Coordinates of C-alpha atoms and ligand atoms in Angstrom, one line a residue:
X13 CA 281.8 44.9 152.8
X14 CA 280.8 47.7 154.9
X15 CA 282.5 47.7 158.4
X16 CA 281.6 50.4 160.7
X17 CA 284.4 51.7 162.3
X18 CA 283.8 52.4 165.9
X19 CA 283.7 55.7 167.2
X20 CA 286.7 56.6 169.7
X21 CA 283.9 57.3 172.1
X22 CA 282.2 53.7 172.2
X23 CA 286.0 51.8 172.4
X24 CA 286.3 54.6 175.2
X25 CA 283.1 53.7 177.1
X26 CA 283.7 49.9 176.7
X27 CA 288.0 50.1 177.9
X28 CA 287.0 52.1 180.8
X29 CA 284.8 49.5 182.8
X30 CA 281.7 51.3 183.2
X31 CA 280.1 51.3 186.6
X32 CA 276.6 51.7 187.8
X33 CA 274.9 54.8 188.7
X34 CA 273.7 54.7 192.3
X35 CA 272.0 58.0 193.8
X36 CA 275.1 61.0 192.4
X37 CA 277.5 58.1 192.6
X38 CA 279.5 55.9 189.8
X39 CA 280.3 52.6 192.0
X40 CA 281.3 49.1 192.0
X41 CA 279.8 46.5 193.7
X42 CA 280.1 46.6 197.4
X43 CA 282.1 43.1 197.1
X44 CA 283.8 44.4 194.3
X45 CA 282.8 41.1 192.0
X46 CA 281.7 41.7 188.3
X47 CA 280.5 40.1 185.3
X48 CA 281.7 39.7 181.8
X49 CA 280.1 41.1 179.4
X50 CA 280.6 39.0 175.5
X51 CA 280.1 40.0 171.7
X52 CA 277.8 37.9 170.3
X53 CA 280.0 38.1 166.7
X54 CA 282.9 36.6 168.5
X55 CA 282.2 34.9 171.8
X56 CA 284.8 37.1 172.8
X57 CA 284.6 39.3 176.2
X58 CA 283.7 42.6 175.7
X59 CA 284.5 44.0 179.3
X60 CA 283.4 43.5 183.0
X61 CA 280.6 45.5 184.5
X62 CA 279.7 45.2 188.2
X63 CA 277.8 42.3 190.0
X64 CA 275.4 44.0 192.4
X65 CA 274.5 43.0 195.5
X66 CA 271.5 42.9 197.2
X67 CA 272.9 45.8 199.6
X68 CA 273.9 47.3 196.5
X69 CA 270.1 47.2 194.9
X70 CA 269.2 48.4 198.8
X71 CA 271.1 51.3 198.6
X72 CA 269.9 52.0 195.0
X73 CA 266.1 52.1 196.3
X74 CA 266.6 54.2 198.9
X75 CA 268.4 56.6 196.9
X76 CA 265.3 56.3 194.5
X77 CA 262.9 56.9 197.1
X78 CA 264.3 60.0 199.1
X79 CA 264.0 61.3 195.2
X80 CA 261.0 60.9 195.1
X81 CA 259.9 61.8 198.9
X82 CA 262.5 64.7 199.9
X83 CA 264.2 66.1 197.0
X84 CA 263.7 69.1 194.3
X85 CA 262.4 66.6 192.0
X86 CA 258.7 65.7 194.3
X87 CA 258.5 69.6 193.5
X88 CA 259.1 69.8 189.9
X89 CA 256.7 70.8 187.9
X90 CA 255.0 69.3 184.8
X91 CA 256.5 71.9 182.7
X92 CA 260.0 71.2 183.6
X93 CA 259.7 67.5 183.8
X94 CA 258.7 68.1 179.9
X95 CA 261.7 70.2 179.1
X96 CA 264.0 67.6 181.3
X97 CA 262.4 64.5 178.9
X98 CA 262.8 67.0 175.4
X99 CA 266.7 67.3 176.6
X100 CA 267.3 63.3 177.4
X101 CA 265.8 62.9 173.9
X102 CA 268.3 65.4 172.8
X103 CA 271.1 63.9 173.8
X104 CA 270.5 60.4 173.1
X105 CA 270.1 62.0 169.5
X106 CA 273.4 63.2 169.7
X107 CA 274.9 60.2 170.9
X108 CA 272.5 57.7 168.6
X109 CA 275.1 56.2 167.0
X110 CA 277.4 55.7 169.9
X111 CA 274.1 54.1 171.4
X112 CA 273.5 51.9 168.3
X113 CA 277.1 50.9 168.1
X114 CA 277.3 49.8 171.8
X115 CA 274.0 47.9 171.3
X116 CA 275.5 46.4 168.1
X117 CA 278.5 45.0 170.2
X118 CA 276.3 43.8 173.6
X119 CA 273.6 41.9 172.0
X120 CA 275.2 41.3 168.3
X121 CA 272.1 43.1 166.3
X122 CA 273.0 45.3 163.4
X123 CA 274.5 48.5 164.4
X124 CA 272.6 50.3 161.0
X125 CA 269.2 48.8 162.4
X126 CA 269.8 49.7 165.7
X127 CA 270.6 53.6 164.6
X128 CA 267.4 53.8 163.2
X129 CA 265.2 51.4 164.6
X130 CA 265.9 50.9 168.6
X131 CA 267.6 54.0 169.0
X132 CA 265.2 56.4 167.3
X133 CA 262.3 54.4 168.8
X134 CA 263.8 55.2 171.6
X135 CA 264.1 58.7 171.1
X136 CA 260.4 59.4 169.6
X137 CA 259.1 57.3 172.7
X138 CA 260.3 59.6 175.1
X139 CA 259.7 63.2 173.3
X140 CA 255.9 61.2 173.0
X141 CA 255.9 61.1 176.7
X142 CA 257.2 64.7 177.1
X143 CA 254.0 65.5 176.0
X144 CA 252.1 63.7 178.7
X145 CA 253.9 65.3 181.2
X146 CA 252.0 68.5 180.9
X147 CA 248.4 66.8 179.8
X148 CA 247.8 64.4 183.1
X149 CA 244.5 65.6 184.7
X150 CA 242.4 64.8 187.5
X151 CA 238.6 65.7 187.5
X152 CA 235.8 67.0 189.9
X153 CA 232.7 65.2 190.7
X154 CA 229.4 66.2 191.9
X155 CA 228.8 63.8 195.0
X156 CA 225.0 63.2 197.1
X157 CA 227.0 61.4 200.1
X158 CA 223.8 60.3 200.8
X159 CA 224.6 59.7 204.8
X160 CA 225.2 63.4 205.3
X161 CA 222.4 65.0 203.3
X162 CA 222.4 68.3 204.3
X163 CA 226.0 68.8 203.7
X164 CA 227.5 70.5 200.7
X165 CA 230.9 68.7 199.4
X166 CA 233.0 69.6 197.0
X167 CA 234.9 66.4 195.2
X168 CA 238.3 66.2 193.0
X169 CA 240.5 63.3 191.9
X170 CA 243.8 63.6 191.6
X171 CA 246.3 61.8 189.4
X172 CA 249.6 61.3 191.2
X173 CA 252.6 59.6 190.7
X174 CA 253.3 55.9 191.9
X175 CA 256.2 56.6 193.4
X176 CA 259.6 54.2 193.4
X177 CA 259.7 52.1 189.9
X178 CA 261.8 49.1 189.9
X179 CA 262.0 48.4 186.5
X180 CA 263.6 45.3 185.1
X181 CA 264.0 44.3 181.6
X182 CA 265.5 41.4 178.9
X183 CA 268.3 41.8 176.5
X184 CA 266.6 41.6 172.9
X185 CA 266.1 45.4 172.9
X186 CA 267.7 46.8 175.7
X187 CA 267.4 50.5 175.3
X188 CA 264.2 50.5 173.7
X189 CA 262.7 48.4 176.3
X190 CA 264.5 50.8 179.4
X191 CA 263.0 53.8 177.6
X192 CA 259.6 52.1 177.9
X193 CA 259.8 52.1 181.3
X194 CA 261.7 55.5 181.4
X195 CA 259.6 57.4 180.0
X196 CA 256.3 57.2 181.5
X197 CA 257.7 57.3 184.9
X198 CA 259.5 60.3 184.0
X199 CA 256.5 61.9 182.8
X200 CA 254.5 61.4 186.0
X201 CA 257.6 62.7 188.3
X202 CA 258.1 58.4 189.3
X203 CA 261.9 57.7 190.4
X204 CA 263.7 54.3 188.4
X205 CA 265.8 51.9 189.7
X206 CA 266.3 49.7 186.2
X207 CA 268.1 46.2 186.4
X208 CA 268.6 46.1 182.9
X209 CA 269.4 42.4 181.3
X210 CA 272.6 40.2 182.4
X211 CA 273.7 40.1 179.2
X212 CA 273.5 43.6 178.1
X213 CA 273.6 46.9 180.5
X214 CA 275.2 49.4 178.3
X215 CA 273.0 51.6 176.8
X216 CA 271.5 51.4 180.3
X217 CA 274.7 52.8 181.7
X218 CA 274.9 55.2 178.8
X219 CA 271.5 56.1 179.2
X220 CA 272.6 57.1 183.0
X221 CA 275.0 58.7 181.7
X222 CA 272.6 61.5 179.5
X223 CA 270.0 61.3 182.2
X224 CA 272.8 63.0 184.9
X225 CA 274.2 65.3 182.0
X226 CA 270.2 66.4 181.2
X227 CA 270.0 67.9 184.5
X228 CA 267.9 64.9 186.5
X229 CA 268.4 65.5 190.1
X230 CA 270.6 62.5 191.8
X231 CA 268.5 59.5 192.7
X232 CA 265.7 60.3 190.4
X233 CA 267.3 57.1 187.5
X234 CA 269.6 54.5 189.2
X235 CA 271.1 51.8 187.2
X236 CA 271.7 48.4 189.1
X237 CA 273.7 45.8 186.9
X238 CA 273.9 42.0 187.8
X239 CA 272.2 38.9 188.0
X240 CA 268.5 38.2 187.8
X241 CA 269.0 35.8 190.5
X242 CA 270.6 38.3 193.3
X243 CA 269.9 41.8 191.3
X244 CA 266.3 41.1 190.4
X245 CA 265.0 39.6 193.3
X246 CA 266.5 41.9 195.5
X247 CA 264.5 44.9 193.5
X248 CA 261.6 42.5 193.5
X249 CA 261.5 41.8 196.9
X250 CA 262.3 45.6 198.4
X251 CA 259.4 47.0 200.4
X252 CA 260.6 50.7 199.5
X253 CA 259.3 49.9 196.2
X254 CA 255.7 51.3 195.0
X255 CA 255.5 49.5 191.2
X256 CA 257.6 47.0 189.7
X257 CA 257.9 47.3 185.7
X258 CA 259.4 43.5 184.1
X259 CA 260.2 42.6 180.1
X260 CA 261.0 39.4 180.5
X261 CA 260.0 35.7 180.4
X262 CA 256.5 34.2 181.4
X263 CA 258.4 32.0 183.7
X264 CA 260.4 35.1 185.2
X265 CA 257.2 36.7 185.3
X266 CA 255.1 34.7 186.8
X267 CA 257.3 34.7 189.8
X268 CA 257.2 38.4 190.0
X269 CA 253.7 39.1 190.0
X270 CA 253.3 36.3 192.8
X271 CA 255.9 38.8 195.2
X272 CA 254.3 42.3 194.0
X273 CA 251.1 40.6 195.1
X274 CA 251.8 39.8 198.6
X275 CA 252.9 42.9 199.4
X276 CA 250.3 44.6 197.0
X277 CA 253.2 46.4 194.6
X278 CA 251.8 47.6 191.5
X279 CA 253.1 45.2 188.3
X280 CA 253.0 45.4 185.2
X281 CA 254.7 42.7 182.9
X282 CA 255.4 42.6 179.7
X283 CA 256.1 38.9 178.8
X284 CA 256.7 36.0 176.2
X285 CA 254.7 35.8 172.8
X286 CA 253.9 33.2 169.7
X287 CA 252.3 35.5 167.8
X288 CA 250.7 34.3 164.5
X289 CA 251.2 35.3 160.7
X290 CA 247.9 34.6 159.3
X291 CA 248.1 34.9 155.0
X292 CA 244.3 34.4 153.8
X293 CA 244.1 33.2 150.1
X294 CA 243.2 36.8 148.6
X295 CA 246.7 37.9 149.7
X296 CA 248.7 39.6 148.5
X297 CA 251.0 36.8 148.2
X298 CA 254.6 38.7 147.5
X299 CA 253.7 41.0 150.1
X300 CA 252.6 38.1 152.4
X301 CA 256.0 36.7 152.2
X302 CA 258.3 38.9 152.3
X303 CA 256.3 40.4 155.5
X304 CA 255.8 36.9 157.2
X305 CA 260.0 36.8 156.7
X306 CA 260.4 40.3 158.4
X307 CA 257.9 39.4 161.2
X308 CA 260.3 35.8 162.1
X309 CA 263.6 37.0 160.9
X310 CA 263.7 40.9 162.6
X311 CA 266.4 40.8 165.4
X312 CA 267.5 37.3 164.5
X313 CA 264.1 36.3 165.8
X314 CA 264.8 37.5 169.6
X315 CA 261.3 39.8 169.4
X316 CA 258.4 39.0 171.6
X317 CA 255.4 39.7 169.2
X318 CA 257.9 38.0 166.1
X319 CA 255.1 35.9 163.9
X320 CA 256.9 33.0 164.7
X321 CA 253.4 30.8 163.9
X322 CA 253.2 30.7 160.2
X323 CA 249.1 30.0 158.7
X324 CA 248.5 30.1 155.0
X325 CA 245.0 29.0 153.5
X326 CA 246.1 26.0 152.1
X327 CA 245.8 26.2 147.9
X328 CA 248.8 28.9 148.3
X329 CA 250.8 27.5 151.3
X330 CA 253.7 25.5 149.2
X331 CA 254.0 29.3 147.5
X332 CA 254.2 31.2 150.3
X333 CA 256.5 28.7 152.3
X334 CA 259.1 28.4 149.0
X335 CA 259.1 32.5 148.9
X336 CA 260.0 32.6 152.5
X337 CA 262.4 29.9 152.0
X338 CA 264.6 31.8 149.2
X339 CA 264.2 35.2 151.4
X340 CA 265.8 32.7 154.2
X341 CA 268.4 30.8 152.6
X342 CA 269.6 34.6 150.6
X343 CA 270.0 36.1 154.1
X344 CA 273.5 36.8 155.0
X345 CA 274.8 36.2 158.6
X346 CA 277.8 37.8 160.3
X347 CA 278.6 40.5 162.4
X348 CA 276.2 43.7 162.8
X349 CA 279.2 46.0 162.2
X350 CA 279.0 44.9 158.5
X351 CA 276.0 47.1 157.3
X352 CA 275.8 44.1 154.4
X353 CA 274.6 41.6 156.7
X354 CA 271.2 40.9 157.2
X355 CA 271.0 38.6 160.3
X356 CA 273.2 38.6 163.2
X357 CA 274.1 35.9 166.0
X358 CA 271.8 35.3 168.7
X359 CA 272.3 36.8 171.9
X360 CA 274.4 34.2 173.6
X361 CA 275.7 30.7 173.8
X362 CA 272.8 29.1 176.1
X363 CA 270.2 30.9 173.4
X364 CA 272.0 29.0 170.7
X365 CA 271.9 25.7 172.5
X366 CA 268.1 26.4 173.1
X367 CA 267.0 27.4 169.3
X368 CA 269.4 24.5 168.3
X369 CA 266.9 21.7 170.9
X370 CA 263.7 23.2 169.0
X371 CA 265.2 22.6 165.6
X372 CA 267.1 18.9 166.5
X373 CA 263.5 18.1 168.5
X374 CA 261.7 19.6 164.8
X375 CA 263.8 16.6 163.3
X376 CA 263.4 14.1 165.3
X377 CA 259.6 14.4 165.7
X378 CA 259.7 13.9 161.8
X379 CA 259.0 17.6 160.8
X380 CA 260.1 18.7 157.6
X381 CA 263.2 21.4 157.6
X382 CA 262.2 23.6 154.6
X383 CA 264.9 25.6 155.1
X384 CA 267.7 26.3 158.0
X385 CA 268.8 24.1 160.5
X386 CA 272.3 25.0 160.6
X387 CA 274.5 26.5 163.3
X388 CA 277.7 27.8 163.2
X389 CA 280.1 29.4 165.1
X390 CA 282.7 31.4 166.2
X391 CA 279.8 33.6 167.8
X392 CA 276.2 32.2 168.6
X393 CA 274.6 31.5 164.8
X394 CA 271.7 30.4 163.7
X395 CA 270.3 30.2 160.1
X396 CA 266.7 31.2 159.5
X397 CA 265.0 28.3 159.4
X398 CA 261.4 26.9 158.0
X399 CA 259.6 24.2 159.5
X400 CA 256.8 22.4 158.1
X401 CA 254.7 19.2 158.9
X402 CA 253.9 20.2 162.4
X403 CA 251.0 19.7 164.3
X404 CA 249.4 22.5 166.0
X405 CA 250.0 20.6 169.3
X406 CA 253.9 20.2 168.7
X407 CA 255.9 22.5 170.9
X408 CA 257.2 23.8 168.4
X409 CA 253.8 25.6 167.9
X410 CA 253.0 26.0 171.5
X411 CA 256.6 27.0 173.1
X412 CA 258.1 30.2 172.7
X413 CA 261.6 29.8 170.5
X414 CA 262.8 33.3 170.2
X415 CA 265.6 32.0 168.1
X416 CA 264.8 32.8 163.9
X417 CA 262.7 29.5 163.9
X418 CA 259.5 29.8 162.3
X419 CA 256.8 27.1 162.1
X420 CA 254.1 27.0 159.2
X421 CA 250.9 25.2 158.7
X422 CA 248.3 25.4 156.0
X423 CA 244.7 26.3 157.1
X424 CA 241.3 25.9 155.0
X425 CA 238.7 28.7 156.0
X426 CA 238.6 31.7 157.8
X427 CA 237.2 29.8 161.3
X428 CA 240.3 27.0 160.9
X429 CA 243.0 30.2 160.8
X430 CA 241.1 32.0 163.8
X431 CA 241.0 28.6 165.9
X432 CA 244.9 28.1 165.5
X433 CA 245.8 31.5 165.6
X434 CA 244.3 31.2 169.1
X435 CA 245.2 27.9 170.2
X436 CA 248.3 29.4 172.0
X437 CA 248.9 30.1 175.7
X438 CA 250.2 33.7 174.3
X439 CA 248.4 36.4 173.4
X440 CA 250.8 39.1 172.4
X441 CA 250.3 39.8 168.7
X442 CA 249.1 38.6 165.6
X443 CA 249.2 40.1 161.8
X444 CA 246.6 38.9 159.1
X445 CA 247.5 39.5 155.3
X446 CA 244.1 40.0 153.2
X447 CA 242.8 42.6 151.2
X448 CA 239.1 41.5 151.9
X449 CA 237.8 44.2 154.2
X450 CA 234.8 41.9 155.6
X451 CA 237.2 39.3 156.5
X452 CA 239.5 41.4 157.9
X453 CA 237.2 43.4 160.0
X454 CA 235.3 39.5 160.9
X455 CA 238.9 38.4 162.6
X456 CA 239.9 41.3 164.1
X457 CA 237.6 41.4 167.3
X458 CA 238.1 37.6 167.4
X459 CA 241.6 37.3 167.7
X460 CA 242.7 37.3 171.4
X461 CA 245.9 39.5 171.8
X462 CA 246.8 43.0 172.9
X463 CA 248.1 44.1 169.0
X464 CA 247.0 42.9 165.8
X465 CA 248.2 44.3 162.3
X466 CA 246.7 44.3 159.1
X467 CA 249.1 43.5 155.9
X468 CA 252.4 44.5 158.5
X469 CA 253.8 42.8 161.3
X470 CA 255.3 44.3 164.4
X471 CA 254.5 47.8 163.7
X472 CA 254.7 50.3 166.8
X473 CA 254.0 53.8 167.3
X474 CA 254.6 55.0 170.5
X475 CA 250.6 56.5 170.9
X476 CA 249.7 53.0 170.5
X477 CA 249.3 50.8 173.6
X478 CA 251.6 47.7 173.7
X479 CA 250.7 44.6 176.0
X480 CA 249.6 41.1 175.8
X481 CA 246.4 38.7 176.3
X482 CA 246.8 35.6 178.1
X483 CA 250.6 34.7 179.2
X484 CA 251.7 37.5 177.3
X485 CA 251.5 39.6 180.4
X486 CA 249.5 41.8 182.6
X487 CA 249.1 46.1 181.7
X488 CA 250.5 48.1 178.9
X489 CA 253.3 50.0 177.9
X490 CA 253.6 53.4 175.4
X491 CA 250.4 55.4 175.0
X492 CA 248.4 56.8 177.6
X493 CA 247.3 53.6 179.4
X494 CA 251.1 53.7 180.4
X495 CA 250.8 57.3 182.1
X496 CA 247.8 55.0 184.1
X497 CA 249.8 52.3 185.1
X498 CA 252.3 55.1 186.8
X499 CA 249.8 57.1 188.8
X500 CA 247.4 55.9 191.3
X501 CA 244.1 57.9 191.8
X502 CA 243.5 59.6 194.9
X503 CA 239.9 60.9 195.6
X504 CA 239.0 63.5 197.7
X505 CA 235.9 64.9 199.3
X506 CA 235.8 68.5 201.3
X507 CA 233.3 69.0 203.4
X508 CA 232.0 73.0 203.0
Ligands
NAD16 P1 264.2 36.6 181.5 O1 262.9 36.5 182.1 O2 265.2 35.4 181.7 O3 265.0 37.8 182.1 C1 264.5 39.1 182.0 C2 265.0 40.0 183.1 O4 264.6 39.4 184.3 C3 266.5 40.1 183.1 O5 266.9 41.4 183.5 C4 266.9 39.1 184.2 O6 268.1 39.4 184.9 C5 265.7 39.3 185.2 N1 265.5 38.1 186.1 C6 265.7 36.8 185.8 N2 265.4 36.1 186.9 C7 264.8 37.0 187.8 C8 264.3 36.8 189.1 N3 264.2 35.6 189.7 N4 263.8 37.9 189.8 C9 263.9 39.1 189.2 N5 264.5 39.3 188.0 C10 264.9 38.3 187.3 O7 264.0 36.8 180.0 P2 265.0 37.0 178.8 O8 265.5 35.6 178.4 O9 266.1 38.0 179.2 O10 264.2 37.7 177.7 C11 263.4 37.0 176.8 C12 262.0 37.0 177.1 O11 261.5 38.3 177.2 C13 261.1 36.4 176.1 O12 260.2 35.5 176.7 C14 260.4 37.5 175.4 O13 259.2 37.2 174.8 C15 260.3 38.5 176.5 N6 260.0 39.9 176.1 C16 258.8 40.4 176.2 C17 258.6 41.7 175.7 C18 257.2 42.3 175.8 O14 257.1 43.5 175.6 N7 256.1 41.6 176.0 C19 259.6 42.4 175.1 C20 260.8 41.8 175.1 C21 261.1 40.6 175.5

């Protein structure tokens, strides 16, 4: 068994209580409450981080915004915002596995994984956005003005930045999902105040941290940690706030978009996701399988676009389920300090008690448990588990689980898979496995969500633009439609 011994510098971090980052200041809450903060492995507390208050998320804001109105940084040029995003990139490599080990020990995913997956995503994300910092243009136009005809104009639109980002984000990838937001409103010269997830604001803290050390000026990243409830809707509902940026919940989501729209906020939410695993019948079936696994199983399940719908044309559908089944039952779960272990727990107790209602309500509906079905404890595990003999209406099909839960039914033609496959309120993702180009090419423009792979699942790349259809949420993140949802357009028209 390979334990990862922790560095002195993340048992350092975690003993000293970390506080958030409010303008240049380290505080506490104003009412001095906090939160505990638990390892998944153990059900054990980890430490105690701050409860904000509303004041606190006030004074966070305003910090945020005489950033962006008053200070160096509403000066800076693209150049140097560049340089300052190269640098943060630097030192979160520096610290990547001091990031990856205090992700490891907040949300209970593997700490190996996390080095190279989250972490390094993280990383590439933002040198990608570096990049954009110097490449954001405006253009001229040649107008008529048709009311002033014998005037001559000349017309330029300009590309500016929002302004005050309140971003707020879940707790399945936590500084993956900041950097998302990070990035792009670096790149444009935005100001952040994140609210990163209850469960798990480390790597947000840490992240502070590098951003002070890279040079930022104060206020430009604030880091608010609390409760959704209090924290959230306090960045939700301040009016110093130009464009709120949520990963979270439909539910959650919903909500927000209703607030930024009465007072006109810009929003963009990233939010849940059934995606499908659709395995046609010229397959490659080994492939198929192992890939269907690694779209459910990834992050214990806990991913938005996981292929958590399983559809396999029906003469190979026993196969494919059995192969996934072994892949299942030879997974081993335990703590992501052991680099042996494939699966972790889930993020928390109330996740385990809501994976465990699917399964029980799976059982008592009659569906078959192919593999799975267990929970055990200490710490909040799940096995991966199969279920078949479902109908496409069950909510098992419909809901989103987010626990390693998958739910597979056959399909006969190519029209059957693309009417399941979008019989979903989600639109986030979807991954078809076929080496028959026509068909491939046939299904793509009909399937409705914002990514779909071909013979992979969940494969990102920061150039490529990340968002859902339907209930899966409203914009993009990564690629350049994210350096759009940051800037606003101003037109302007000189009259010579
Ligand atoms: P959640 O909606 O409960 O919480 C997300 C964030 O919102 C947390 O920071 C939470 O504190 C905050 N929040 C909760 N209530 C709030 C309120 N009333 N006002 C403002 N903020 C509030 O979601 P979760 O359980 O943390 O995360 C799981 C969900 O996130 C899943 O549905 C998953 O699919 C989704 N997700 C989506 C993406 C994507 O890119 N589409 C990525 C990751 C996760």
């Amino acid at each position: 068994m390979a334990i990862a011994t922790l560095l002195p510098a993340t048992t350092a971090f975690i003993q000293r209580a970390p506080r958030m980052l409010i303008g240049a200041e380290w505080v506490e809450a104003a009412d001095g409450q906090t939160m505990p903060l638990r390892n998944p492995a153990t059900g054990e507390q980890l430490c105690v981080v701050p409860r904000a208050t509303v004041d606190d998320v006030d004074r966070a804001v305003l910090a945020a915004r005489q950033a962006f109105d008053d200070s160096p940084w509403s000066r800076t040029r693209p150049r140097e915002r560049q340089n300052l995003l190269w640098k943060l990139a630097d030192l979160m490599q520096r610290d990547a596995e001091l990031l990856a080990q205090l992700e490891c020990l907040n949300n209970g995913k593997s700490a190996a994984v996390a080095q190279v997956m989250d972490v390094q995503l993280a990383i590439d994300f933002l040198r990608y956005m570096a990049g954009w910092a110097t490449k954001i243009e405006g253009s001229s136009v040649e107008v008529s003005v048709p009311l002033m005809p014998d005037q001559q104009f000349h017309s330029f639109i300009r590309r500016e930045a929002v302004g005050v980002v309140g971003a707020i984000v879940a707790w399945n990838f936590p500084l993956l999902l900041a950097s998302w937001k990070l990035g792009p409103a670096l790149a444009t010269g935005c100001t952040v105040v994140l609210k990163p997830a209850d469960e798990t604001p480390l790597t947000a803290l840490k992240l502070a941290e590098l951003v002070q050390e890279a040079g930022y000026p104060d206020g430009v990243f604030n880091v608010v940690t609390g409760t959704g409830i209090t924290a959230g809707a306090a960045l939700t509902h301040n009016p110093r706030v130009d464009k709120l940026t949520f990963t979270g919940s439909t539910a959650v989501g919903k909500e927000i978009g209703k607030i930024a729209m009465d007072s006109m906020t810009r929003v963009t939410l990233e939010l849940g996701g059934k995606s499908p695993t659709i395995v046609m019948a010229d397959a490659d079936l080994g492939s198929a399988a192992a890939g269907a696994a690694s779209a459910i199983f990834f992050n214990q399940g806990q991913v938005c676009c996981a292929g958590s719908r399983l559809y396999v044309q029906r003469k190979h559908f026993d196969k494919v389920v059995a192969d996934i089944a072994g892949i299942a039952n030879a997974m081993k779960l335990g703590s992501g300090l052991d680099a042996s272990v494939d699966m972790g727990p889930l993020i928390s107790a109330r996740q385990q008690e809501r994976v465990w209602r699917y399964i029980e309500m799976g059982r008592e509906s009659g569906a078959t448990i192919a593999c799975g079905g267990e929970q055990f404890g200490p710490g909040y595990f799940v096995k991966p588990t199969v279920i078949v003999d479902v109908d496409q209406q069950h909510s098992l099909v419909q809901e989103e689980i987010f626990g390693p839960v998958l739910v597979a039914i056959p399909f006969d033609d190519e029209a059957d898979a693309l009417r399941m496959a979008n019989d979903s309120p989600y639109g986030l993702g979807a991954s078809i496995w076929s080496n028959d180009l026509a068909a491939v090419h046939r299904m793509i423009p009909r399937i409705k969500s914002g990514s779909v792979w071909v013979n992979c699942h969940s494969a990102l790349d920061p150039a490529l633009p990340f968002g859902g259809y339907k209930m899966s949420g409203v914009g993009r993140e990564m690629g350049y439609a994210a350096i759009e949802h940051y800037t606003e357009l101003k037109s302007v028209l000189i009259k010579l």
